[in-house]
Short mmCIF file of C-alpha atoms in Angstrom, two decimals:
data_model
loop_
_atom_site.label_atom_id
_atom_site.label_comp_id
_atom_site.label_asym_id
_atom_site.label_seq_id
_atom_site.Cartn_x
_atom_site.Cartn_y
_atom_site.Cartn_z
CA MET A 1364 70.81 94.88 -70.66
CA ALA A 1365 72.54 91.97 -72.35
CA GLU A 1366 70.37 89.01 -73.29
CA GLU A 1367 72.37 86.71 -70.98
CA ASP A 1368 71.47 88.94 -68.01
CA ILE A 1369 67.78 88.18 -68.43
CA VAL A 1370 66.57 85.00 -66.70
CA ASP A 1371 63.83 82.83 -68.11
CA LEU A 1372 61.83 82.60 -64.87
CA PHE A 1373 61.65 84.81 -61.83
CA ILE A 1374 59.80 83.07 -58.99
CA ILE A 1375 58.24 85.01 -56.10
CA GLY A 1376 57.99 82.87 -52.96
CA GLY A 1377 60.26 80.37 -51.24
CA GLY A 1378 57.65 77.94 -49.98
CA ILE A 1379 57.26 74.41 -51.30
CA ASN A 1380 55.54 75.49 -54.53
CA GLY A 1381 58.17 78.08 -55.40
CA ALA A 1382 61.10 75.80 -54.51
CA GLY A 1383 59.54 72.85 -56.33
CA ILE A 1384 58.97 74.87 -59.52
CA ALA A 1385 62.51 76.30 -59.31
CA ARG A 1386 64.00 72.81 -59.08
CA ASP A 1387 61.93 71.41 -61.94
CA ALA A 1388 62.58 74.39 -64.21
CA ALA A 1389 66.33 74.52 -63.51
CA GLY A 1390 66.57 70.80 -64.20
CA ARG A 1391 65.08 71.41 -67.66
CA GLY A 1392 67.73 73.98 -68.47
CA LEU A 1393 65.74 77.15 -67.83
CA SER A 1394 67.54 79.99 -66.05
CA VAL A 1395 65.78 80.69 -62.76
CA SER A 1396 65.89 83.28 -59.97
CA LEU A 1397 63.81 82.87 -56.81
CA ALA A 1398 63.24 85.47 -54.10
CA GLU A 1399 61.78 84.80 -50.66
CA MET A 1400 61.06 87.79 -48.42
CA ASN A 1401 61.92 85.86 -45.25
CA ASP A 1402 63.42 82.40 -44.72
CA LEU A 1403 62.64 79.44 -46.94
CA ALA A 1404 59.49 77.67 -45.69
CA TRP A 1405 59.01 80.57 -43.30
CA ALA A 1406 55.21 80.51 -43.49
CA THR A 1407 52.79 77.76 -44.54
CA SER A 1408 55.41 75.25 -45.66
CA SER A 1409 56.85 74.81 -42.17
CA ALA A 1410 53.47 74.78 -40.42
CA SER A 1411 51.76 71.75 -41.93
CA THR A 1412 50.68 68.56 -40.17
CA LYS A 1413 53.85 67.11 -41.78
CA LEU A 1414 52.25 64.30 -43.74
CA PHE A 1415 52.49 62.98 -47.27
CA HIS A 1416 48.92 61.71 -47.42
CA GLY A 1417 46.05 61.30 -49.79
CA GLY A 1418 43.60 63.06 -47.53
CA LEU A 1419 41.28 60.31 -46.36
CA ARG A 1420 38.61 62.76 -45.24
CA TYR A 1421 38.45 64.39 -48.70
CA LEU A 1422 36.65 61.25 -49.89
CA GLU A 1423 33.68 62.54 -47.87
CA TYR A 1424 33.65 65.52 -50.27
CA PHE A 1425 33.97 63.28 -53.34
CA GLU A 1426 37.39 64.83 -54.10
CA ILE A 1427 38.38 61.47 -55.58
CA GLY A 1428 40.67 62.93 -58.25
CA LEU A 1429 42.62 64.94 -55.68
CA VAL A 1430 42.94 61.94 -53.36
CA ARG A 1431 44.07 59.68 -56.20
CA LYS A 1432 46.78 62.14 -57.31
CA ALA A 1433 48.06 62.44 -53.77
CA LEU A 1434 48.04 58.69 -53.15
CA ILE A 1435 49.99 58.00 -56.34
CA GLU A 1436 52.49 60.66 -55.34
CA ARG A 1437 53.15 59.36 -51.79
CA GLU A 1438 55.42 56.52 -52.82
CA THR A 1439 57.10 58.50 -55.60
CA LEU A 1440 58.14 61.06 -53.01
CA LEU A 1441 59.06 58.47 -50.39
CA ARG A 1442 61.58 56.90 -52.76
CA ALA A 1443 63.18 60.27 -53.51
CA MET A 1444 63.62 61.39 -49.90
CA PRO A 1445 63.79 58.40 -47.52
CA HIS A 1446 65.81 60.45 -45.02
CA ILE A 1447 63.17 63.15 -44.40
CA SER A 1448 60.10 61.01 -45.15
CA TRP A 1449 59.09 57.62 -43.81
CA PRO A 1450 56.05 55.31 -43.63
CA MET A 1451 53.68 55.67 -40.70
CA ARG A 1452 50.66 53.64 -39.62
CA PHE A 1453 47.48 55.46 -38.59
CA VAL A 1454 44.90 54.03 -36.18
CA LEU A 1455 41.27 55.06 -36.71
CA PRO A 1456 39.16 54.06 -33.66
CA TYR A 1457 35.57 53.19 -34.52
CA HIS A 1458 32.36 53.01 -32.50
CA LYS A 1459 28.97 52.35 -34.05
CA ASP A 1460 27.27 55.15 -32.09
CA MET A 1461 29.65 57.92 -33.21
CA ARG A 1462 27.76 60.81 -34.85
CA PHE A 1463 28.94 63.47 -37.29
CA GLU A 1464 27.62 66.72 -38.68
CA GLY A 1465 25.72 66.50 -41.95
CA GLU A 1466 27.35 69.11 -44.20
CA THR A 1467 29.55 66.84 -46.32
CA PRO A 1468 28.13 65.37 -49.57
CA THR A 1469 28.44 61.89 -48.06
CA SER A 1470 26.50 62.94 -44.95
CA LYS A 1471 23.75 64.45 -47.06
CA LEU A 1472 23.39 61.29 -49.14
CA LEU A 1473 23.19 59.13 -46.03
CA SER A 1474 20.54 61.39 -44.50
CA VAL A 1475 18.41 61.01 -47.63
CA PHE A 1476 18.79 57.28 -48.26
CA MET A 1477 19.42 56.05 -44.70
CA PRO A 1478 17.73 58.58 -42.41
CA TRP A 1479 17.62 56.08 -39.56
CA LEU A 1480 21.40 56.40 -39.15
CA LYS A 1481 20.91 59.96 -37.81
CA GLY A 1482 24.47 61.09 -38.45
CA ARG A 1483 26.16 57.79 -37.64
CA ARG A 1484 28.80 56.25 -39.92
CA PRO A 1485 28.16 52.55 -40.55
CA ALA A 1486 31.22 50.29 -40.44
CA TRP A 1487 30.76 49.34 -44.09
CA LEU A 1488 31.19 52.99 -45.10
CA ILE A 1489 34.46 53.27 -43.20
CA ARG A 1490 35.69 50.04 -44.78
CA LEU A 1491 34.66 51.27 -48.24
CA GLY A 1492 36.55 54.52 -47.77
CA LEU A 1493 39.66 52.69 -46.61
CA PHE A 1494 39.37 50.19 -49.47
CA MET A 1495 39.37 53.10 -51.91
CA TYR A 1496 42.26 54.69 -50.05
CA ASP A 1497 44.27 51.47 -50.34
CA ASN A 1498 43.62 50.98 -54.05
CA LEU A 1499 43.19 54.35 -55.76
CA GLY A 1500 46.90 55.09 -55.87
CA GLY A 1501 48.58 51.88 -56.99
CA ARG A 1502 50.19 51.27 -53.59
CA LYS A 1503 53.37 49.13 -53.73
CA ILE A 1504 55.54 49.93 -50.69
CA LEU A 1505 53.05 50.84 -47.98
CA PRO A 1506 51.01 48.08 -46.28
CA GLY A 1507 47.24 48.12 -46.64
CA THR A 1508 44.43 48.50 -44.11
CA SER A 1509 43.94 46.02 -41.30
CA LYS A 1510 41.57 45.64 -38.35
CA VAL A 1511 42.85 46.21 -34.83
CA ASP A 1512 41.43 44.81 -31.60
CA LEU A 1513 41.86 47.72 -29.20
CA THR A 1514 41.22 45.48 -26.19
CA THR A 1515 44.45 43.56 -26.80
CA ASP A 1516 46.68 45.68 -29.04
CA VAL A 1517 49.14 48.18 -27.53
CA VAL A 1518 47.55 51.02 -29.54
CA GLY A 1519 44.36 50.55 -27.52
CA GLN A 1520 45.95 50.94 -24.10
CA GLY A 1521 45.64 54.72 -24.01
CA ILE A 1522 42.24 54.92 -25.73
CA GLU A 1523 38.91 55.07 -23.90
CA ASP A 1524 37.44 51.65 -23.16
CA ARG A 1525 34.32 52.34 -25.25
CA PHE A 1526 36.48 51.87 -28.35
CA GLU A 1527 37.07 48.17 -29.00
CA LEU A 1528 37.66 48.23 -32.76
CA ALA A 1529 39.96 50.31 -34.98
CA TYR A 1530 41.16 50.30 -38.55
CA GLU A 1531 44.83 50.80 -39.29
CA TYR A 1532 46.06 52.25 -42.60
CA SER A 1533 49.25 53.75 -44.05
CA ASP A 1534 50.46 57.24 -44.90
CA CYS A 1535 53.86 58.95 -44.73
CA TRP A 1536 55.59 61.46 -42.45
CA ILE A 1537 57.54 64.34 -44.01
CA GLU A 1538 59.87 66.97 -42.56
CA ASP A 1539 58.10 69.79 -44.37
CA ALA A 1540 60.57 72.67 -43.98
CA ARG A 1541 63.53 70.45 -44.86
CA LEU A 1542 61.65 69.38 -47.98
CA VAL A 1543 61.61 73.03 -49.11
CA VAL A 1544 65.28 73.57 -48.31
CA LEU A 1545 66.37 70.44 -50.19
CA ASN A 1546 64.35 71.42 -53.25
CA ALA A 1547 66.00 74.85 -53.17
CA ARG A 1548 69.45 73.26 -52.78
CA ASP A 1549 68.86 70.99 -55.74
CA ALA A 1550 67.53 73.91 -57.80
CA GLU A 1551 70.68 75.90 -57.03
CA ALA A 1552 72.89 72.90 -57.89
CA ARG A 1553 71.17 72.88 -61.29
CA GLY A 1554 71.86 76.58 -61.85
CA ALA A 1555 69.06 78.49 -60.10
CA GLU A 1556 69.67 81.63 -58.05
CA ILE A 1557 68.08 81.38 -54.58
CA MET A 1558 67.69 84.62 -52.63
CA VAL A 1559 66.38 84.64 -49.06
CA ARG A 1560 65.48 87.69 -46.96
CA THR A 1561 64.81 89.43 -50.28
CA LYS A 1562 61.47 91.08 -50.87
CA VAL A 1563 59.96 91.77 -54.28
CA VAL A 1564 58.95 95.40 -54.02
CA SER A 1565 57.46 95.67 -57.49
CA ALA A 1566 57.29 93.83 -60.80
CA ARG A 1567 56.35 95.59 -64.02
CA ARG A 1568 56.21 94.72 -67.70
CA GLU A 1569 58.75 96.58 -69.80
CA ASP A 1570 59.04 95.73 -73.49
CA GLU A 1571 59.26 91.93 -73.67
CA HIS A 1572 60.40 91.38 -70.07
CA TRP A 1573 59.46 91.68 -66.45
CA VAL A 1574 61.48 94.16 -64.42
CA VAL A 1575 61.61 93.02 -60.79
CA ASP A 1576 62.70 95.43 -58.05
CA LEU A 1577 64.15 93.79 -54.93
CA GLU A 1578 65.07 94.87 -51.42
CA ASN A 1579 67.32 92.92 -49.06
CA SER A 1580 65.55 92.94 -45.70
CA GLU A 1581 68.81 92.66 -43.74
CA THR A 1582 70.91 95.32 -45.46
CA GLY A 1583 68.30 97.46 -47.19
CA GLU A 1584 70.24 97.02 -50.43
CA LEU A 1585 68.18 97.48 -53.60
CA SER A 1586 68.68 95.39 -56.71
CA GLN A 1587 66.89 94.46 -59.90
CA ARG A 1588 66.34 91.42 -62.08
CA ARG A 1589 64.81 91.02 -65.52
CA ALA A 1590 62.89 87.93 -66.54
CA ARG A 1591 61.04 86.60 -69.54
CA MET A 1592 58.30 85.14 -67.32
CA LEU A 1593 57.14 85.72 -63.76
CA VAL A 1594 55.84 83.00 -61.43
CA ASN A 1595 53.76 84.13 -58.47
CA ALA A 1596 54.11 81.39 -55.84
CA GLY A 1597 53.43 83.75 -52.95
CA GLY A 1598 51.26 81.31 -50.98
CA PRO A 1599 49.09 83.34 -48.61
CA TRP A 1600 50.39 86.48 -50.35
CA VAL A 1601 49.54 85.32 -53.89
CA GLU A 1602 46.56 87.67 -54.11
CA ASP A 1603 48.58 90.54 -52.64
CA VAL A 1604 51.25 90.01 -55.30
CA ILE A 1605 48.57 90.10 -58.02
CA ARG A 1606 47.01 93.31 -56.73
CA HIS A 1607 49.94 95.30 -55.37
CA VAL A 1608 53.16 93.96 -56.92
CA THR A 1609 52.26 93.05 -60.50
CA HIS A 1610 49.09 95.20 -60.60
CA THR A 1611 47.34 92.55 -62.65
CA ASN A 1612 43.63 92.81 -63.33
CA SER A 1613 42.36 89.46 -62.06
CA SER A 1614 39.20 88.36 -60.27
CA GLU A 1615 40.84 85.21 -58.87
CA GLY A 1616 41.71 85.03 -55.21
CA VAL A 1617 42.46 82.84 -52.25
CA ARG A 1618 40.65 81.85 -49.12
CA LEU A 1619 43.00 81.98 -46.15
CA VAL A 1620 42.41 79.17 -43.67
CA ARG A 1621 44.43 78.92 -40.48
CA GLY A 1622 45.48 75.50 -39.29
CA SER A 1623 46.79 75.34 -35.72
CA HIS A 1624 48.62 72.56 -33.91
CA ILE A 1625 49.68 71.80 -30.37
CA VAL A 1626 52.68 69.77 -29.26
CA THR A 1627 52.45 67.95 -25.94
CA LYS A 1628 54.63 65.71 -23.88
CA ARG A 1629 54.65 62.18 -25.28
CA LEU A 1630 51.20 60.65 -24.78
CA PHE A 1631 51.83 57.06 -25.90
CA LYS A 1632 54.82 54.75 -26.22
CA HIS A 1633 54.30 53.18 -29.66
CA ASP A 1634 55.26 54.71 -33.01
CA LYS A 1635 51.81 54.73 -34.63
CA ALA A 1636 49.59 57.78 -35.10
CA TYR A 1637 45.87 58.25 -34.46
CA PHE A 1638 43.14 59.56 -36.75
CA PHE A 1639 40.32 60.94 -34.59
CA GLN A 1640 36.87 61.87 -35.93
CA GLY A 1641 34.81 64.58 -34.27
CA GLU A 1642 31.08 65.06 -34.03
CA ASP A 1643 31.48 68.42 -35.78
CA GLY A 1644 32.71 66.67 -38.93
CA ARG A 1645 36.33 67.65 -38.37
CA ILE A 1646 39.21 65.24 -37.91
CA ILE A 1647 42.49 65.59 -36.07
CA PHE A 1648 45.68 63.57 -35.92
CA ALA A 1649 47.75 62.65 -32.85
CA ILE A 1650 51.21 61.81 -34.13
CA PRO A 1651 54.48 60.68 -32.50
CA TYR A 1652 56.76 63.72 -32.81
CA GLU A 1653 60.50 64.24 -32.36
CA THR A 1654 60.77 61.08 -30.19
CA ASP A 1655 59.62 62.66 -26.91
CA PHE A 1656 56.49 64.55 -27.97
CA THR A 1657 53.05 64.19 -29.56
CA LEU A 1658 51.75 66.47 -32.32
CA ILE A 1659 47.99 67.15 -32.36
CA GLY A 1660 46.22 69.03 -35.15
CA THR A 1661 44.77 70.66 -37.06
CA THR A 1662 42.02 73.26 -36.92
CA ASP A 1663 40.28 75.05 -39.80
CA ALA A 1664 39.60 78.73 -39.10
CA GLU A 1665 39.19 81.67 -41.45
CA HIS A 1666 42.23 83.98 -41.42
CA PRO A 1667 41.45 87.48 -42.67
CA ASP A 1668 44.87 88.93 -43.51
CA PRO A 1669 48.17 87.30 -44.58
CA SER A 1670 50.13 90.08 -42.89
CA GLN A 1671 48.62 89.07 -39.54
CA GLU A 1672 50.91 86.44 -38.04
CA PRO A 1673 49.02 83.19 -37.53
CA VAL A 1674 49.06 81.96 -33.95
CA CYS A 1675 47.25 79.12 -32.25
CA THR A 1676 44.58 80.92 -30.23
CA ASP A 1677 43.55 79.78 -26.77
CA GLU A 1678 40.23 78.77 -28.29
CA GLU A 1679 41.93 76.57 -30.90
CA ARG A 1680 44.26 75.07 -28.31
CA ASP A 1681 41.35 74.22 -26.03
CA TYR A 1682 39.39 72.79 -28.98
CA LEU A 1683 42.25 70.42 -29.85
CA ILE A 1684 42.66 69.39 -26.20
CA ALA A 1685 38.94 68.68 -25.82
CA PHE A 1686 38.87 66.81 -29.15
CA ALA A 1687 41.77 64.57 -28.13
CA ASN A 1688 40.32 64.03 -24.66
CA GLY A 1689 37.24 62.52 -26.31
CA TYR A 1690 39.49 59.61 -27.27
CA PHE A 1691 42.38 59.40 -24.82
CA LYS A 1692 41.81 57.58 -21.55
CA HIS A 1693 43.87 60.10 -19.57
CA ASP A 1694 42.91 63.69 -20.24
CA ILE A 1695 45.56 66.17 -21.30
CA THR A 1696 45.57 69.73 -20.00
CA VAL A 1697 47.06 73.06 -20.97
CA ASP A 1698 50.04 72.22 -18.75
CA ASP A 1699 50.91 69.32 -21.08
CA VAL A 1700 51.29 71.65 -24.08
CA VAL A 1701 54.95 72.51 -24.70
CA TRP A 1702 54.62 74.36 -28.02
CA THR A 1703 52.02 75.52 -30.51
CA TYR A 1704 52.30 76.58 -34.12
CA SER A 1705 49.94 77.77 -36.81
CA GLY A 1706 50.04 78.20 -40.56
CA VAL A 1707 47.78 79.75 -43.18
CA ARG A 1708 46.65 77.59 -46.08
CA PRO A 1709 45.98 79.68 -49.20
CA LEU A 1710 43.08 77.71 -50.67
CA TYR A 1711 41.72 78.63 -54.07
CA ASP A 1712 38.49 80.55 -53.48
CA ASP A 1713 35.88 78.26 -55.02
CA GLY A 1714 32.95 79.75 -53.14
CA ALA A 1715 32.58 76.90 -50.62
CA LYS A 1716 30.48 77.72 -47.56
CA SER A 1717 33.03 76.65 -44.96
CA ALA A 1718 36.77 76.50 -44.59
CA THR A 1719 36.56 72.73 -44.11
CA ALA A 1720 34.71 72.26 -47.40
CA ALA A 1721 36.96 74.49 -49.53
CA THR A 1722 38.93 72.57 -52.13
CA ARG A 1723 42.52 71.57 -51.33
CA ASP A 1724 43.37 71.17 -55.02
CA TYR A 1725 45.52 73.72 -56.81
CA VAL A 1726 44.77 76.07 -59.68
CA LEU A 1727 47.37 77.47 -62.11
CA SER A 1728 46.47 80.56 -64.13
CA VAL A 1729 48.53 82.15 -66.91
CA TYR A 1730 48.18 85.76 -68.03
CA ASP A 1731 50.01 86.41 -71.30
CA ASP A 1732 49.05 89.98 -72.14
CA GLY A 1733 52.69 90.85 -72.69
CA PRO A 1734 55.43 89.00 -70.79
CA PRO A 1735 53.62 86.02 -69.21
CA LEU A 1736 52.67 85.65 -65.56
CA LEU A 1737 51.80 82.36 -63.86
CA ASN A 1738 49.80 82.58 -60.62
CA VAL A 1739 49.79 79.54 -58.31
CA PHE A 1740 46.74 79.11 -56.10
CA GLY A 1741 46.39 76.51 -53.35
CA GLY A 1742 48.03 73.11 -53.36
CA LYS A 1743 48.99 70.42 -50.87
CA ILE A 1744 52.48 69.52 -49.76
CA THR A 1745 51.89 65.96 -51.00
CA THR A 1746 51.26 67.11 -54.57
CA TYR A 1747 53.94 69.81 -54.77
CA ARG A 1748 56.02 67.87 -57.34
CA ARG A 1749 53.00 67.26 -59.57
CA LEU A 1750 52.06 70.92 -59.21
CA ALA A 1751 55.56 71.85 -60.40
CA GLU A 1752 55.23 69.53 -63.40
CA ASN A 1753 51.87 71.07 -64.30
CA ALA A 1754 53.34 74.55 -63.86
CA LEU A 1755 56.13 73.66 -66.30
CA ALA A 1756 53.53 72.39 -68.74
CA LYS A 1757 52.10 75.91 -68.73
CA ILE A 1758 55.53 77.56 -68.81
CA ALA A 1759 57.10 75.44 -71.59
CA PRO A 1760 55.06 76.90 -74.52
CA PHE A 1761 56.74 80.27 -73.96
CA PHE A 1762 60.23 78.82 -74.47
CA ASP A 1763 61.82 76.75 -77.22
CA GLY A 1764 62.94 73.20 -76.69
CA VAL A 1765 62.03 72.71 -73.03
CA PRO A 1766 62.58 69.02 -72.10
CA GLY A 1767 59.84 66.92 -70.56
CA ASN A 1768 59.15 65.76 -66.99
CA TRP A 1769 62.15 64.46 -65.07
CA THR A 1770 61.69 64.76 -61.29
CA ALA A 1771 59.78 61.52 -60.55
CA GLY A 1772 62.11 59.22 -58.66
CA VAL A 1773 65.10 61.60 -58.75
CA ALA A 1774 66.50 61.80 -55.23
CA LEU A 1775 66.75 65.05 -53.33
CA PRO A 1776 70.16 65.86 -51.78
CA GLY A 1777 71.07 63.12 -49.30
CA GLY A 1778 68.22 60.86 -50.41
CA ASP A 1779 70.22 58.52 -52.64
CA PHE A 1780 69.54 55.31 -50.70
CA ALA A 1781 66.72 52.79 -50.37
CA VAL A 1782 63.72 53.32 -48.10
CA ASP A 1783 64.72 50.36 -45.92
CA GLN A 1784 68.38 51.39 -45.47
CA VAL A 1785 67.96 54.11 -42.82
CA GLN A 1786 69.16 51.93 -39.95
CA ASP A 1787 72.17 50.82 -42.00
CA LEU A 1788 73.16 54.47 -42.47
CA ILE A 1789 72.77 55.15 -38.75
CA ASP A 1790 74.83 52.10 -37.77
CA GLY A 1791 77.55 52.95 -40.28
CA LEU A 1792 77.75 56.53 -39.03
CA ILE A 1793 78.24 55.35 -35.43
CA VAL A 1794 81.02 52.97 -36.50
CA ASP A 1795 82.92 55.65 -38.42
CA TYR A 1796 82.22 58.48 -35.96
CA PRO A 1797 82.22 56.68 -32.58
CA TYR A 1798 81.59 59.84 -30.57
CA LEU A 1799 78.03 59.86 -31.98
CA ASP A 1800 75.42 58.08 -29.89
CA ASP A 1801 72.30 56.55 -31.46
CA VAL A 1802 70.13 59.63 -30.82
CA TRP A 1803 72.64 62.00 -32.41
CA ALA A 1804 73.40 59.75 -35.38
CA ARG A 1805 69.71 59.11 -36.02
CA ARG A 1806 68.94 62.83 -36.03
CA LEU A 1807 71.74 63.53 -38.51
CA VAL A 1808 70.65 60.74 -40.87
CA ARG A 1809 67.02 61.83 -40.67
CA ALA A 1810 68.06 65.39 -41.53
CA TYR A 1811 70.84 64.89 -44.06
CA GLY A 1812 70.75 61.27 -45.24
CA THR A 1813 73.96 60.39 -47.05
CA ASP A 1814 75.04 64.03 -46.74
CA ALA A 1815 75.53 63.45 -43.00
CA ARG A 1816 78.96 62.01 -43.85
CA VAL A 1817 79.76 65.00 -46.04
CA MET A 1818 78.80 67.36 -43.24
CA LEU A 1819 80.82 65.45 -40.61
CA GLY A 1820 83.77 65.21 -42.96
CA ASP A 1821 87.07 64.76 -41.14
CA ALA A 1822 85.65 65.37 -37.66
CA GLY A 1823 87.41 62.46 -35.97
CA ALA A 1824 86.58 63.61 -32.43
CA VAL A 1825 83.73 65.50 -30.83
CA SER A 1826 86.07 68.46 -30.33
CA ASP A 1827 86.33 68.74 -34.14
CA MET A 1828 82.61 69.59 -34.27
CA GLY A 1829 83.31 73.01 -32.79
CA LYS A 1830 81.19 74.93 -30.33
CA HIS A 1831 78.20 73.10 -28.81
CA PHE A 1832 74.99 75.10 -28.51
CA GLY A 1833 72.84 72.43 -26.84
CA ALA A 1834 70.82 69.40 -27.98
CA ASN A 1835 73.82 68.03 -29.95
CA LEU A 1836 73.85 71.10 -32.20
CA THR A 1837 77.42 72.09 -33.08
CA ALA A 1838 79.18 74.83 -34.98
CA ARG A 1839 80.09 72.43 -37.80
CA GLU A 1840 76.43 71.60 -38.40
CA VAL A 1841 75.32 75.23 -38.17
CA ARG A 1842 77.99 76.24 -40.69
CA TRP A 1843 76.59 73.57 -43.00
CA MET A 1844 73.10 75.04 -42.61
CA MET A 1845 74.41 78.54 -43.26
CA GLY A 1846 76.61 77.59 -46.20
CA ARG A 1847 74.42 74.95 -47.88
CA GLU A 1848 70.89 75.53 -46.59
CA TYR A 1849 70.43 79.32 -46.59
CA ALA A 1850 70.04 79.65 -42.79
CA ARG A 1851 70.65 83.18 -41.54
CA ARG A 1852 69.27 83.27 -38.01
CA ALA A 1853 68.80 81.00 -35.04
CA ASP A 1854 65.08 80.58 -35.76
CA ASP A 1855 65.95 79.24 -39.21
CA VAL A 1856 68.09 76.57 -37.55
CA VAL A 1857 66.05 75.51 -34.53
CA TRP A 1858 62.51 75.75 -35.93
CA ARG A 1859 62.85 75.04 -39.68
CA ARG A 1860 66.11 73.22 -40.52
CA SER A 1861 65.47 71.25 -37.32
CA LYS A 1862 63.07 71.22 -34.40
CA LEU A 1863 65.81 71.52 -31.79
CA GLY A 1864 64.00 74.55 -30.37
CA LEU A 1865 61.91 71.99 -28.46
CA ARG A 1866 65.05 70.96 -26.57
CA MET A 1867 67.04 74.18 -26.32
CA SER A 1868 66.61 76.96 -23.78
CA ALA A 1869 66.00 80.59 -24.72
CA ASP A 1870 69.53 81.42 -23.56
CA GLU A 1871 71.02 78.71 -25.79
CA ILE A 1872 69.06 79.96 -28.79
CA LYS A 1873 70.16 83.54 -28.09
CA LEU A 1874 73.79 82.40 -27.90
CA LEU A 1875 73.35 80.61 -31.24
CA ASP A 1876 71.85 83.72 -32.84
CA ASP A 1877 74.73 85.89 -31.64
CA TRP A 1878 77.25 83.37 -32.96
CA MET A 1879 75.53 83.22 -36.35
CA GLN A 1880 75.52 87.01 -36.60
CA ALA A 1881 79.26 87.05 -35.92
CA GLU A 1882 79.78 84.38 -38.59
CA ARG A 1883 77.81 86.41 -41.13
CA GLU A 1884 79.87 89.50 -40.38
CA LYS A 1885 83.06 87.52 -41.07
CA THR A 1886 81.88 86.75 -44.57
#
């Protein structure tokens, strides 16, 4: 095989870690191929709580370094993707008699030095945690913490009357699956090869290279790539790749933790989210979602096998409902739940007793007995860009002349505008494409940013958008997703590139899938 047919990096896994590393590496001039066995963001990376956040509760575990890294990163990411990420305020109701389990390091210290608290969190401790959260990360854009009088503020109207005080702090929303797709798009624009629906069957060392055998899951076609270095970003399958694909002798592994969420009809009219604390030591969020809904999550449950599809169990659903009902004035029921989803977090196995206590930080391990292999364990969506930088720091020594870090502040596709210009883009789109109403234009800007104009192109009338599938989804937009965003099936479109599945009927989604299949056959 000719030297030019051998890529520098072959990346296994099309989640946020794989896509982020592909983008960073391609931007430094390395040749990159990436294979994802299903759709991009098919697993964990489309099933998060959809927040760029520092992880306020991790302060209870003294994970100060992890929280600081994430807090610093929030605003870096916000500037690079103001279309798919935006600031959000979180309301933390407080009552002096609230009690919590005593398994966190903070709880244990309080029980030793202040045993009279008996599991309660004093207000000064909450304020201290929020002070640290405000100041650890060099916050510049996001507003700091403030007190809220729940008896007069609109955010208190739906909360039980026993809560009179709350603290309000800042974090950021992120469209998680679109984040993955845009990283992959940018990687491809910089020279990377992105392959979806392509499974890595085996990877073996041969002379100075990795030989990677691939199978297309749609056609059954077999192919092969050679690479100077292999990156295992398999997420929940990272350990499976080590054992059964690369056959590497390693004692490292992951702890699979399932996080489930429920989506209900809209429970409150304002645009702020809630941070609820439970007596079991867990926390959940209740977040405004897709305009007409509320997202509630997440759980922490052990998940034994990555091949077992994660689903929100009835027990988890009922747990989240009961948890939320401990705060909301009007109880929600199973009938209010319109959708559930669940993802598996591949946490580095650090020997922690419980899923809740297991570290959320990432670990990168290099094996260089022959052609090198980098295994990626764990990680948080907020720190994906930093993880990619650290991965490249481990990759660079194996190649000559690799440039330094470059991704901080570099916009993702469509994100080349200021954080406060979203409404200007929406207004301008409505002026130039008058058949768009505010809801439609806002959705397009929030998905595509400045690329919304590129996608709409010369569509001067609604008829130029082509076939309508429901919920303002048109053939022109679907062709964009298929041609620019690697979408192959209806599920890719309505549950990952968008969340229009919440608004479309099963018949509409089936019609879309049939149409997409016909389009694929044409090409």
